[in-house]
Tab-separated table of C-alpha atoms and ligand atoms in Angstrom:
chain	number	residue	atom	x	y	z
A	84	MET	CA	-2.535	-23.079	-4.580
A	85	GLU	CA	0.617	-22.136	-6.381
A	86	SER	CA	3.479	-20.725	-4.377
A	87	ARG	CA	4.270	-17.061	-4.691
A	88	GLY	CA	6.855	-16.614	-1.989
A	89	GLY	CA	6.305	-14.589	1.147
A	90	PHE	CA	4.435	-15.853	4.168
A	91	ARG	CA	1.909	-17.771	2.154
A	92	ASP	CA	4.336	-20.343	0.878
A	93	GLY	CA	2.844	-23.783	0.968
A	94	LEU	CA	-0.315	-22.845	2.844
A	95	PRO	CA	-3.625	-23.355	1.098
A	96	PRO	CA	-5.804	-20.280	1.592
A	97	ARG	CA	-8.578	-22.065	3.486
A	98	GLN	CA	-6.177	-23.268	6.092
A	99	LEU	CA	-4.669	-19.824	6.269
A	100	GLY	CA	-8.044	-18.354	7.174
A	101	ARG	CA	-8.289	-20.587	10.246
A	102	LEU	CA	-4.800	-19.944	11.523
A	103	SER	CA	-4.417	-16.859	13.618
A	104	VAL	CA	-1.863	-15.205	11.420
A	105	ARG	CA	-3.338	-11.733	11.266
A	106	ASP	CA	-0.484	-10.329	13.271
A	107	LEU	CA	1.907	-11.272	10.493
A	108	PRO	CA	2.142	-8.163	8.359
A	109	LEU	CA	1.237	-8.663	4.723
A	110	VAL	CA	1.619	-4.980	3.896
A	111	THR	CA	3.741	-2.544	5.879
A	112	ILE	CA	3.419	1.129	5.004
A	113	ARG	CA	5.913	3.535	6.578
A	114	ASP	CA	5.829	7.315	6.287
A	115	LEU	CA	4.197	7.284	2.898
A	116	ALA	CA	3.902	10.790	1.471
A	117	VAL	CA	2.600	11.985	-1.890
A	118	SER	CA	2.638	15.455	-3.360
A	119	PHE	CA	1.339	16.832	-6.635
A	120	ASP	CA	3.161	19.930	-7.921
A	121	GLY	CA	4.563	20.539	-4.456
A	122	ALA	CA	1.152	20.318	-2.749
A	123	PRO	CA	1.057	17.558	-0.104
A	124	ALA	CA	-1.849	15.175	-0.772
A	125	LEU	CA	-0.636	12.517	1.671
A	126	ASN	CA	1.670	12.694	4.670
A	127	GLY	CA	3.123	10.392	7.289
A	128	ILE	CA	0.970	7.369	6.450
A	129	SER	CA	2.121	4.349	8.476
A	130	LEU	CA	-0.016	1.273	8.566
A	131	ASN	CA	0.151	-2.508	8.783
A	132	ILE	CA	-2.246	-4.938	7.195
A	133	GLY	CA	-2.154	-8.460	8.526
A	134	MET	CA	-2.634	-11.546	6.409
A	135	GLY	CA	-6.316	-12.215	5.900
A	136	GLU	CA	-7.296	-9.070	7.754
A	137	ALA	CA	-10.096	-6.705	6.734
A	138	LEU	CA	-9.139	-3.071	7.179
A	139	GLY	CA	-11.522	-0.222	6.452
A	140	MET	CA	-10.329	3.212	5.403
A	141	VAL	CA	-12.826	6.022	5.858
A	142	GLY	CA	-12.921	9.756	5.465
A	143	GLU	CA	-14.695	12.321	3.329
A	144	SER	CA	-13.881	12.714	-0.334
A	145	GLY	CA	-10.395	14.150	-0.910
A	146	CYS	CA	-8.830	12.820	2.314
A	147	GLY	CA	-6.287	10.613	0.521
A	148	LYS	CA	-7.836	7.144	0.720
A	149	SER	CA	-7.437	6.359	-2.984
A	150	VAL	CA	-4.075	8.085	-3.342
A	151	THR	CA	-2.679	5.857	-0.563
A	152	TRP	CA	-3.314	2.718	-2.618
A	153	LEU	CA	-2.613	4.222	-6.025
A	154	ALA	CA	0.785	5.273	-4.634
A	155	ALA	CA	1.369	1.870	-3.043
A	156	LEU	CA	0.749	0.114	-6.362
A	157	GLY	CA	2.621	2.583	-8.563
A	158	LEU	CA	-0.547	3.788	-10.281
A	159	LEU	CA	-0.167	7.550	-9.842
A	160	PRO	CA	0.754	9.808	-12.776
A	161	ALA	CA	4.464	10.558	-13.206
A	162	LYS	CA	4.070	14.076	-11.806
A	163	ALA	CA	3.233	12.627	-8.374
A	164	ARG	CA	6.167	12.621	-5.949
A	165	VAL	CA	6.030	9.545	-3.737
A	166	LEU	CA	8.231	9.139	-0.639
A	167	GLY	CA	8.339	6.506	2.073
A	168	SER	CA	7.994	2.773	1.988
A	169	VAL	CA	5.329	0.205	1.132
A	170	LYS	CA	6.364	-3.397	1.617
A	171	LEU	CA	4.395	-6.415	0.506
A	172	ALA	CA	5.599	-9.403	2.540
A	173	GLY	CA	8.953	-7.642	2.819
A	174	GLN	CA	9.243	-6.567	-0.825
A	175	GLU	CA	9.564	-2.811	-1.378
A	176	LEU	CA	7.038	-1.418	-3.869
A	177	VAL	CA	7.885	2.311	-3.780
A	178	GLY	CA	10.283	2.867	-6.660
A	179	ALA	CA	10.075	-0.803	-7.716
A	180	ARG	CA	10.703	-1.707	-11.365
A	181	PRO	CA	7.656	-1.637	-13.651
A	182	GLU	CA	7.984	-5.427	-14.235
A	183	THR	CA	7.812	-6.028	-10.493
A	184	LEU	CA	4.745	-3.825	-10.115
A	185	ASP	CA	3.074	-5.481	-13.112
A	186	LYS	CA	3.390	-8.823	-11.358
A	187	VAL	CA	2.103	-7.484	-8.039
A	188	ARG	CA	-0.921	-5.691	-9.511
A	189	GLY	CA	-3.705	-8.078	-10.324
A	190	GLY	CA	-1.530	-10.922	-9.083
A	191	ARG	CA	-0.696	-10.577	-5.410
A	192	VAL	CA	-2.753	-7.422	-4.943
A	193	ALA	CA	-5.965	-6.741	-6.858
A	194	MET	CA	-7.944	-3.522	-6.887
A	195	ILE	CA	-11.582	-2.829	-7.725
A	196	PHE	CA	-13.134	0.593	-8.116
A	197	GLN	CA	-16.422	2.385	-7.709
A	198	ASP	CA	-17.570	2.267	-11.279
A	199	PRO	CA	-17.282	-1.210	-12.822
A	200	ALA	CA	-18.538	0.068	-16.167
A	201	SER	CA	-15.445	2.207	-16.634
A	202	SER	CA	-13.054	-0.607	-15.641
A	203	LEU	CA	-14.568	-3.226	-17.943
A	204	ASN	CA	-13.938	-3.056	-21.666
A	205	PRO	CA	-17.348	-2.464	-23.298
A	206	VAL	CA	-16.428	-4.167	-26.583
A	207	HIS	CA	-15.223	-7.474	-25.123
A	208	ARG	CA	-17.361	-10.259	-23.700
A	209	ILE	CA	-16.901	-10.650	-19.968
A	210	GLY	CA	-15.620	-14.218	-20.322
A	211	ARG	CA	-12.791	-12.973	-22.491
A	212	GLN	CA	-11.901	-10.301	-19.916
A	213	ILE	CA	-11.729	-12.844	-17.088
A	214	GLU	CA	-9.738	-15.250	-19.296
A	215	GLU	CA	-7.269	-12.468	-20.087
A	216	ALA	CA	-6.619	-12.002	-16.358
A	217	LEU	CA	-6.194	-15.774	-15.966
A	218	ARG	CA	-3.669	-15.842	-18.811
A	219	LEU	CA	-1.696	-12.921	-17.398
A	220	HIS	CA	-1.590	-14.019	-13.793
A	221	ARG	CA	-1.929	-17.794	-13.876
A	222	ASN	CA	-0.867	-18.637	-17.387
A	223	LEU	CA	-4.153	-20.432	-18.080
A	224	ARG	CA	-5.376	-20.636	-21.662
A	225	GLY	CA	-8.033	-22.250	-23.823
A	226	ALA	CA	-10.468	-24.680	-22.230
A	227	ALA	CA	-8.771	-24.489	-18.840
A	228	ALA	CA	-9.132	-20.692	-18.789
A	229	ARG	CA	-12.743	-20.969	-19.939
A	230	ALA	CA	-13.604	-23.460	-17.202
A	231	GLU	CA	-11.899	-21.378	-14.526
A	232	ALA	CA	-13.648	-18.201	-15.769
A	233	LYS	CA	-16.973	-20.004	-15.412
A	234	ARG	CA	-16.061	-21.175	-11.903
A	235	LEU	CA	-15.128	-17.613	-10.923
A	236	LEU	CA	-18.394	-16.181	-12.268
A	237	ASP	CA	-20.186	-18.845	-10.280
A	238	GLN	CA	-18.187	-17.981	-7.175
A	239	VAL	CA	-19.166	-14.308	-7.384
A	240	GLY	CA	-22.827	-15.292	-7.608
A	241	ILE	CA	-23.670	-14.686	-11.275
A	242	PRO	CA	-26.503	-17.058	-12.175
A	243	ASP	CA	-26.155	-19.195	-15.291
A	244	ALA	CA	-22.421	-18.474	-15.381
A	245	GLY	CA	-21.673	-20.598	-18.469
A	246	ARG	CA	-24.006	-18.543	-20.622
A	247	ARG	CA	-23.091	-15.242	-18.982
A	248	LEU	CA	-19.465	-15.630	-20.118
A	249	ASP	CA	-20.647	-14.530	-23.551
A	250	ALA	CA	-22.403	-11.387	-22.354
A	251	PHE	CA	-21.094	-7.886	-22.933
A	252	PRO	CA	-20.840	-5.545	-19.906
A	253	HIS	CA	-23.813	-3.463	-21.084
A	254	GLU	CA	-26.015	-6.552	-20.940
A	255	LEU	CA	-25.442	-6.856	-17.183
A	256	SER	CA	-26.662	-4.672	-14.313
A	257	GLY	CA	-24.303	-2.445	-12.311
A	258	GLY	CA	-24.282	-4.938	-9.446
A	259	GLN	CA	-23.507	-7.837	-11.805
A	260	ASN	CA	-20.702	-5.877	-13.454
A	261	GLN	CA	-19.207	-5.240	-10.013
A	262	ARG	CA	-19.378	-9.015	-9.445
A	263	VAL	CA	-17.529	-9.481	-12.756
A	264	MET	CA	-14.862	-7.024	-11.569
A	265	ILE	CA	-14.525	-9.072	-8.390
A	266	ALA	CA	-14.186	-12.233	-10.505
A	267	ILE	CA	-11.393	-10.573	-12.507
A	268	ALA	CA	-9.746	-9.497	-9.238
A	269	LEU	CA	-9.948	-13.073	-7.923
A	270	ALA	CA	-8.505	-14.482	-11.148
A	271	GLY	CA	-4.996	-13.698	-9.923
A	272	GLN	CA	-5.616	-15.357	-6.519
A	273	PRO	CA	-4.604	-12.167	-4.711
A	274	GLU	CA	-3.374	-12.065	-1.145
A	275	LEU	CA	-4.951	-8.630	-0.831
A	276	LEU	CA	-7.975	-7.058	-2.468
A	277	VAL	CA	-8.208	-3.274	-2.309
A	278	ALA	CA	-11.840	-2.323	-2.903
A	279	ASP	CA	-12.137	1.424	-3.474
A	280	GLU	CA	-15.750	2.521	-2.869
A	281	PRO	CA	-16.947	-0.734	-4.490
A	282	THR	CA	-20.596	-0.189	-3.607
A	283	THR	CA	-20.920	3.589	-3.789
A	284	ALA	CA	-22.508	3.552	-7.245
A	285	LEU	CA	-24.948	0.764	-6.338
A	286	ASP	CA	-28.332	0.939	-4.647
A	287	VAL	CA	-28.646	-0.134	-1.034
A	288	THR	CA	-29.880	-3.718	-1.519
A	289	ILE	CA	-27.196	-4.505	-4.092
A	290	GLN	CA	-24.614	-2.770	-1.906
A	291	ALA	CA	-25.406	-5.178	0.952
A	292	GLN	CA	-25.131	-8.174	-1.410
A	293	ILE	CA	-21.717	-7.098	-2.700
A	294	LEU	CA	-20.418	-6.564	0.858
A	295	GLU	CA	-21.731	-10.013	1.814
A	296	LEU	CA	-19.955	-11.469	-1.233
A	297	LEU	CA	-16.662	-9.851	-0.203
A	298	GLN	CA	-17.062	-11.381	3.279
A	299	GLU	CA	-17.776	-14.797	1.796
A	300	ILE	CA	-14.708	-14.610	-0.426
A	301	ARG	CA	-12.547	-13.668	2.530
A	302	ARG	CA	-13.854	-16.636	4.481
A	303	ASP	CA	-13.230	-18.976	1.552
A	304	THR	CA	-9.829	-17.734	0.429
A	305	GLY	CA	-8.134	-16.133	3.445
A	306	MET	CA	-7.487	-13.059	1.319
A	307	ALA	CA	-6.921	-9.744	3.113
A	308	LEU	CA	-9.251	-6.875	2.291
A	309	VAL	CA	-8.834	-3.121	2.339
A	310	LEU	CA	-12.243	-1.556	2.010
A	311	ILE	CA	-12.204	2.136	1.151
A	312	SER	CA	-15.410	4.020	1.786
A	313	HIS	CA	-16.642	7.476	2.688
A	314	ASP	CA	-19.355	5.591	4.631
A	315	LEU	CA	-18.341	4.471	8.118
A	316	GLY	CA	-21.416	2.217	8.229
A	317	VAL	CA	-20.180	0.159	5.261
A	318	VAL	CA	-16.753	-0.273	6.832
A	319	ALA	CA	-18.161	-1.148	10.269
A	320	GLU	CA	-20.168	-4.033	8.843
A	321	THR	CA	-17.338	-5.522	6.847
A	322	CYS	CA	-14.041	-4.798	8.622
A	323	GLU	CA	-12.260	-5.658	11.839
A	324	ARG	CA	-10.162	-2.543	12.041
A	325	VAL	CA	-10.672	0.943	10.731
A	326	CYS	CA	-8.402	3.747	9.793
A	327	VAL	CA	-9.878	7.253	9.689
A	328	MET	CA	-8.202	9.640	7.253
A	329	TYR	CA	-8.437	13.396	7.186
A	330	ALA	CA	-6.625	15.800	4.857
A	331	GLY	CA	-4.016	13.246	3.791
A	332	ARG	CA	-3.245	11.847	7.248
A	333	ILE	CA	-4.423	9.019	9.427
A	334	VAL	CA	-6.135	10.752	12.344
A	335	GLU	CA	-7.380	7.640	14.142
A	336	GLU	CA	-6.932	3.903	13.892
A	337	ALA	CA	-8.808	1.366	16.024
A	338	PRO	CA	-10.580	-1.965	16.074
A	339	VAL	CA	-14.095	-1.259	14.745
A	340	ALA	CA	-15.885	-1.960	18.052
A	341	ARG	CA	-13.504	0.304	19.913
A	342	LEU	CA	-13.966	3.162	17.470
A	343	PHE	CA	-17.736	2.916	17.890
A	344	GLU	CA	-17.470	2.789	21.697
A	345	GLY	CA	-15.055	5.656	22.087
A	346	PRO	CA	-13.880	7.588	19.063
A	347	ALA	CA	-11.044	9.807	20.269
A	348	HIS	CA	-10.566	12.207	17.374
A	349	PRO	CA	-13.246	14.882	16.914
A	350	TYR	CA	-13.302	14.039	13.192
A	351	ALA	CA	-14.074	10.374	13.929
A	352	GLN	CA	-16.708	11.529	16.420
A	353	GLY	CA	-18.204	13.687	13.690
A	354	LEU	CA	-18.325	10.775	11.221
A	355	LEU	CA	-20.036	8.603	13.840
A	356	ASN	CA	-22.566	11.294	14.668
A	357	ALA	CA	-23.414	11.567	10.993
A	358	LEU	CA	-24.437	7.886	10.849
A	359	PRO	CA	-28.154	7.188	10.959
A	360	PRO	CA	-29.164	5.379	14.173
A	361	ILE	CA	-29.938	1.683	13.708
A	362	THR	CA	-32.607	1.693	16.403
A	363	GLY	CA	-34.613	4.372	18.120
A	364	PRO	CA	-36.250	7.444	16.690
A	365	ARG	CA	-34.865	9.001	13.542
A	366	ARG	CA	-33.012	12.207	14.138
A	367	PRO	CA	-31.488	14.710	11.759
A	368	LEU	CA	-27.957	13.724	10.756
A	369	ALA	CA	-25.277	15.937	12.207
A	370	ALA	CA	-23.086	16.587	9.188
A	371	ILE	CA	-19.700	18.094	9.996
A	372	PRO	CA	-19.788	21.768	8.979
A	373	GLY	CA	-17.168	22.975	6.506
A	374	ASN	CA	-15.015	21.162	3.951
A	375	VAL	CA	-11.822	19.109	3.691
A	376	PRO	CA	-8.958	21.553	2.924
A	377	GLU	CA	-7.221	21.292	-0.461
A	378	PRO	CA	-3.586	20.084	-0.432
A	379	TRP	CA	-2.322	23.519	-1.515
A	380	ASN	CA	-4.353	25.315	1.144
A	381	MET	CA	-3.688	23.448	4.385
A	382	PRO	CA	-4.424	25.261	7.640
A	383	ARG	CA	-1.648	25.691	10.186
A	384	GLY	CA	-1.297	22.930	12.747
A	385	CYS	CA	-4.074	20.353	12.916
A	386	ALA	CA	-5.826	20.319	9.525
A	387	PHE	CA	-9.177	19.616	11.200
A	388	GLY	CA	-8.821	22.702	13.447
A	389	PRO	CA	-11.065	25.045	11.441
A	390	ARG	CA	-13.943	22.514	11.592
A	391	CYS	CA	-13.369	21.281	15.130
A	392	ALA	CA	-15.695	22.134	18.020
A	393	HIS	CA	-12.844	21.523	20.491
A	394	HIS	CA	-10.314	23.678	18.638
A	395	HIS	CA	-7.995	25.754	20.841
A	396	ALA	CA	-4.813	27.782	20.349
A	397	ALA	CA	-2.428	24.857	20.945
A	398	CYS	CA	-3.957	23.011	17.951
A	399	ASP	CA	-2.427	25.549	15.564
A	400	ALA	CA	1.101	25.051	16.904
A	401	GLY	CA	1.842	21.910	14.900
A	402	ILE	CA	0.482	18.654	13.500
A	403	PRO	CA	-0.529	16.589	16.553
A	404	ALA	CA	1.443	13.358	16.848
A	405	ALA	CA	-0.428	10.063	17.049
A	406	ARG	CA	-1.020	8.948	20.652
A	407	GLN	CA	-1.424	5.347	21.633
A	408	LEU	CA	-4.743	4.936	23.479
A	409	GLY	CA	-4.857	1.188	23.905
A	410	ALA	CA	-4.181	-1.998	21.962
A	411	GLY	CA	-4.352	-1.122	18.276
A	412	HIS	CA	-5.914	2.251	19.036
A	413	ARG	CA	-4.179	5.513	18.205
A	414	ALA	CA	-5.362	9.012	17.473
A	415	ALA	CA	-3.659	12.214	16.400
A	416	CYS	CA	-5.371	14.836	18.543
A	417	LEU	CA	-4.156	16.843	21.524
A	418	LEU	CA	-7.396	15.935	23.318
A	419	ALA	CA	-7.055	12.244	22.557
A	420	ALA	CA	-6.152	11.360	26.139
A	421	GLN	CA	-9.668	12.294	27.264
A	422	PRO	CA	-12.065	11.121	24.545
A	423	ALA	CA	-15.066	13.427	24.508
A	424	GLN	CA	-18.411	11.806	25.285
A	425	VAL	CA	-20.559	11.339	22.237
A	426	VAL	CA	-24.040	9.918	21.955
A	427	MET	CA	-23.771	6.488	20.307
A	428	GLU	CA	-27.344	5.466	19.588
A	429	HIS	CA	-26.303	3.446	16.560
A	430	ALA	CA	-23.429	1.568	18.179
B	21	ADP	N1	-3.753	12.980	-10.145
B	21	ADP	C1	-3.862	13.944	-9.215
B	21	ADP	N2	-3.353	15.186	-9.403
B	21	ADP	C2	-3.457	16.148	-8.466
B	21	ADP	N3	-4.061	15.985	-7.276
B	21	ADP	C3	-4.597	14.763	-7.030
B	21	ADP	C4	-4.525	13.701	-7.971
B	21	ADP	N4	-5.143	12.602	-7.434
B	21	ADP	C5	-5.579	13.001	-6.214
B	21	ADP	N5	-5.241	14.283	-5.964
B	21	ADP	C6	-5.529	15.027	-4.731
B	21	ADP	O1	-5.116	14.261	-3.626
B	21	ADP	C7	-6.019	14.399	-2.543
B	21	ADP	C8	-6.488	13.033	-2.074
B	21	ADP	O2	-7.303	12.490	-3.090
B	21	ADP	P1	-7.966	11.048	-3.015
B	21	ADP	O3	-6.986	10.071	-2.470
B	21	ADP	O4	-8.532	10.767	-4.356
B	21	ADP	O5	-9.141	11.252	-1.960
B	21	ADP	P2	-10.232	10.172	-1.499
B	21	ADP	O6	-9.985	8.900	-2.201
B	21	ADP	O7	-10.073	10.078	-0.017
B	21	ADP	O8	-11.539	10.803	-1.874
B	21	ADP	C9	-7.147	15.298	-3.030
B	21	ADP	O9	-6.919	16.607	-2.591
B	21	ADP	C10	-7.032	15.221	-4.528
B	21	ADP	O10	-7.481	16.395	-5.128
B	22	MG	MG1	-11.230	7.948	-3.579
């Protein structure tokens, strides 16, 4: 593997996967805040992602999951005001020069989105699109690029890869196009892949296959993964640690097993209760009543207050600070010291 600086210098990815280096931060986010026209979409986001780690980010639509990573990679429109710090192996990305960000995006950090059809160019053959990424990020051209594009298509599980290089996106299924997007993401040999709702547009069987593929790639390359999903079930299967977002803030962060055993924030409890049980009788899903507030219409104090069954007067006094509840477990709720009992049939 070529050297790119940072912690990965000189270590082939396979070896990296076996070393216990997850405590080394690959990405360090501190007090990241984003506002659009004065309305706060994101506030006080602080987060570490270790090398090779898989972190899930969950929360309902509009909670700030995508904006976190669009801000981190300099992909928000100019009207967005971004404050705070995002460091990739020590290098500051907030306010970085466009040339720096161009190198990071698709190179050290790749991103895939929900709808592969809108990310792929419909008029170019998929081989050409993978080769373009190889030229940009690894300076490969001609036969070498062609051979590597074929290897990547193979790696992401597209049958008959050599022939498929000449297909147009519309000739492939949604699941196959998502595999092509993953191949393009891998073309730059990223240290981190941010997958934003990568399986939301796919049916359940294909969804499971894509998640399995992401796991396989992590095992093979030692790449870190941020998996964004509104579905806690998807994150629980794929990630080691999960970060629950609500109304532009992180309300709880915990190792996956710990979150399932004892979610501390009523919002996390609500998300867990809304999961279908894996075993036992089917029961109606307990959706959380109400909606995520809009950035320009935030309630006073805890933003979850109006939807919270445990809401009391003190919750309106201010935004609750995050409390440490154990190793790697924190929650921003005044009740967090005494996690409420919830029925965990699916855990
Ligand atoms: N380009 C934008 N202009 C204005 N508001 C935006 C823009 N992008 C996102 N937002 C707002 O920021 C908030 C967080 O959005 P987002 O990160 O997309 O949510 P999620 O990914 O969790 O569904 C939402 O209230 C959304 O309306
Ligand atoms: Mg989103």
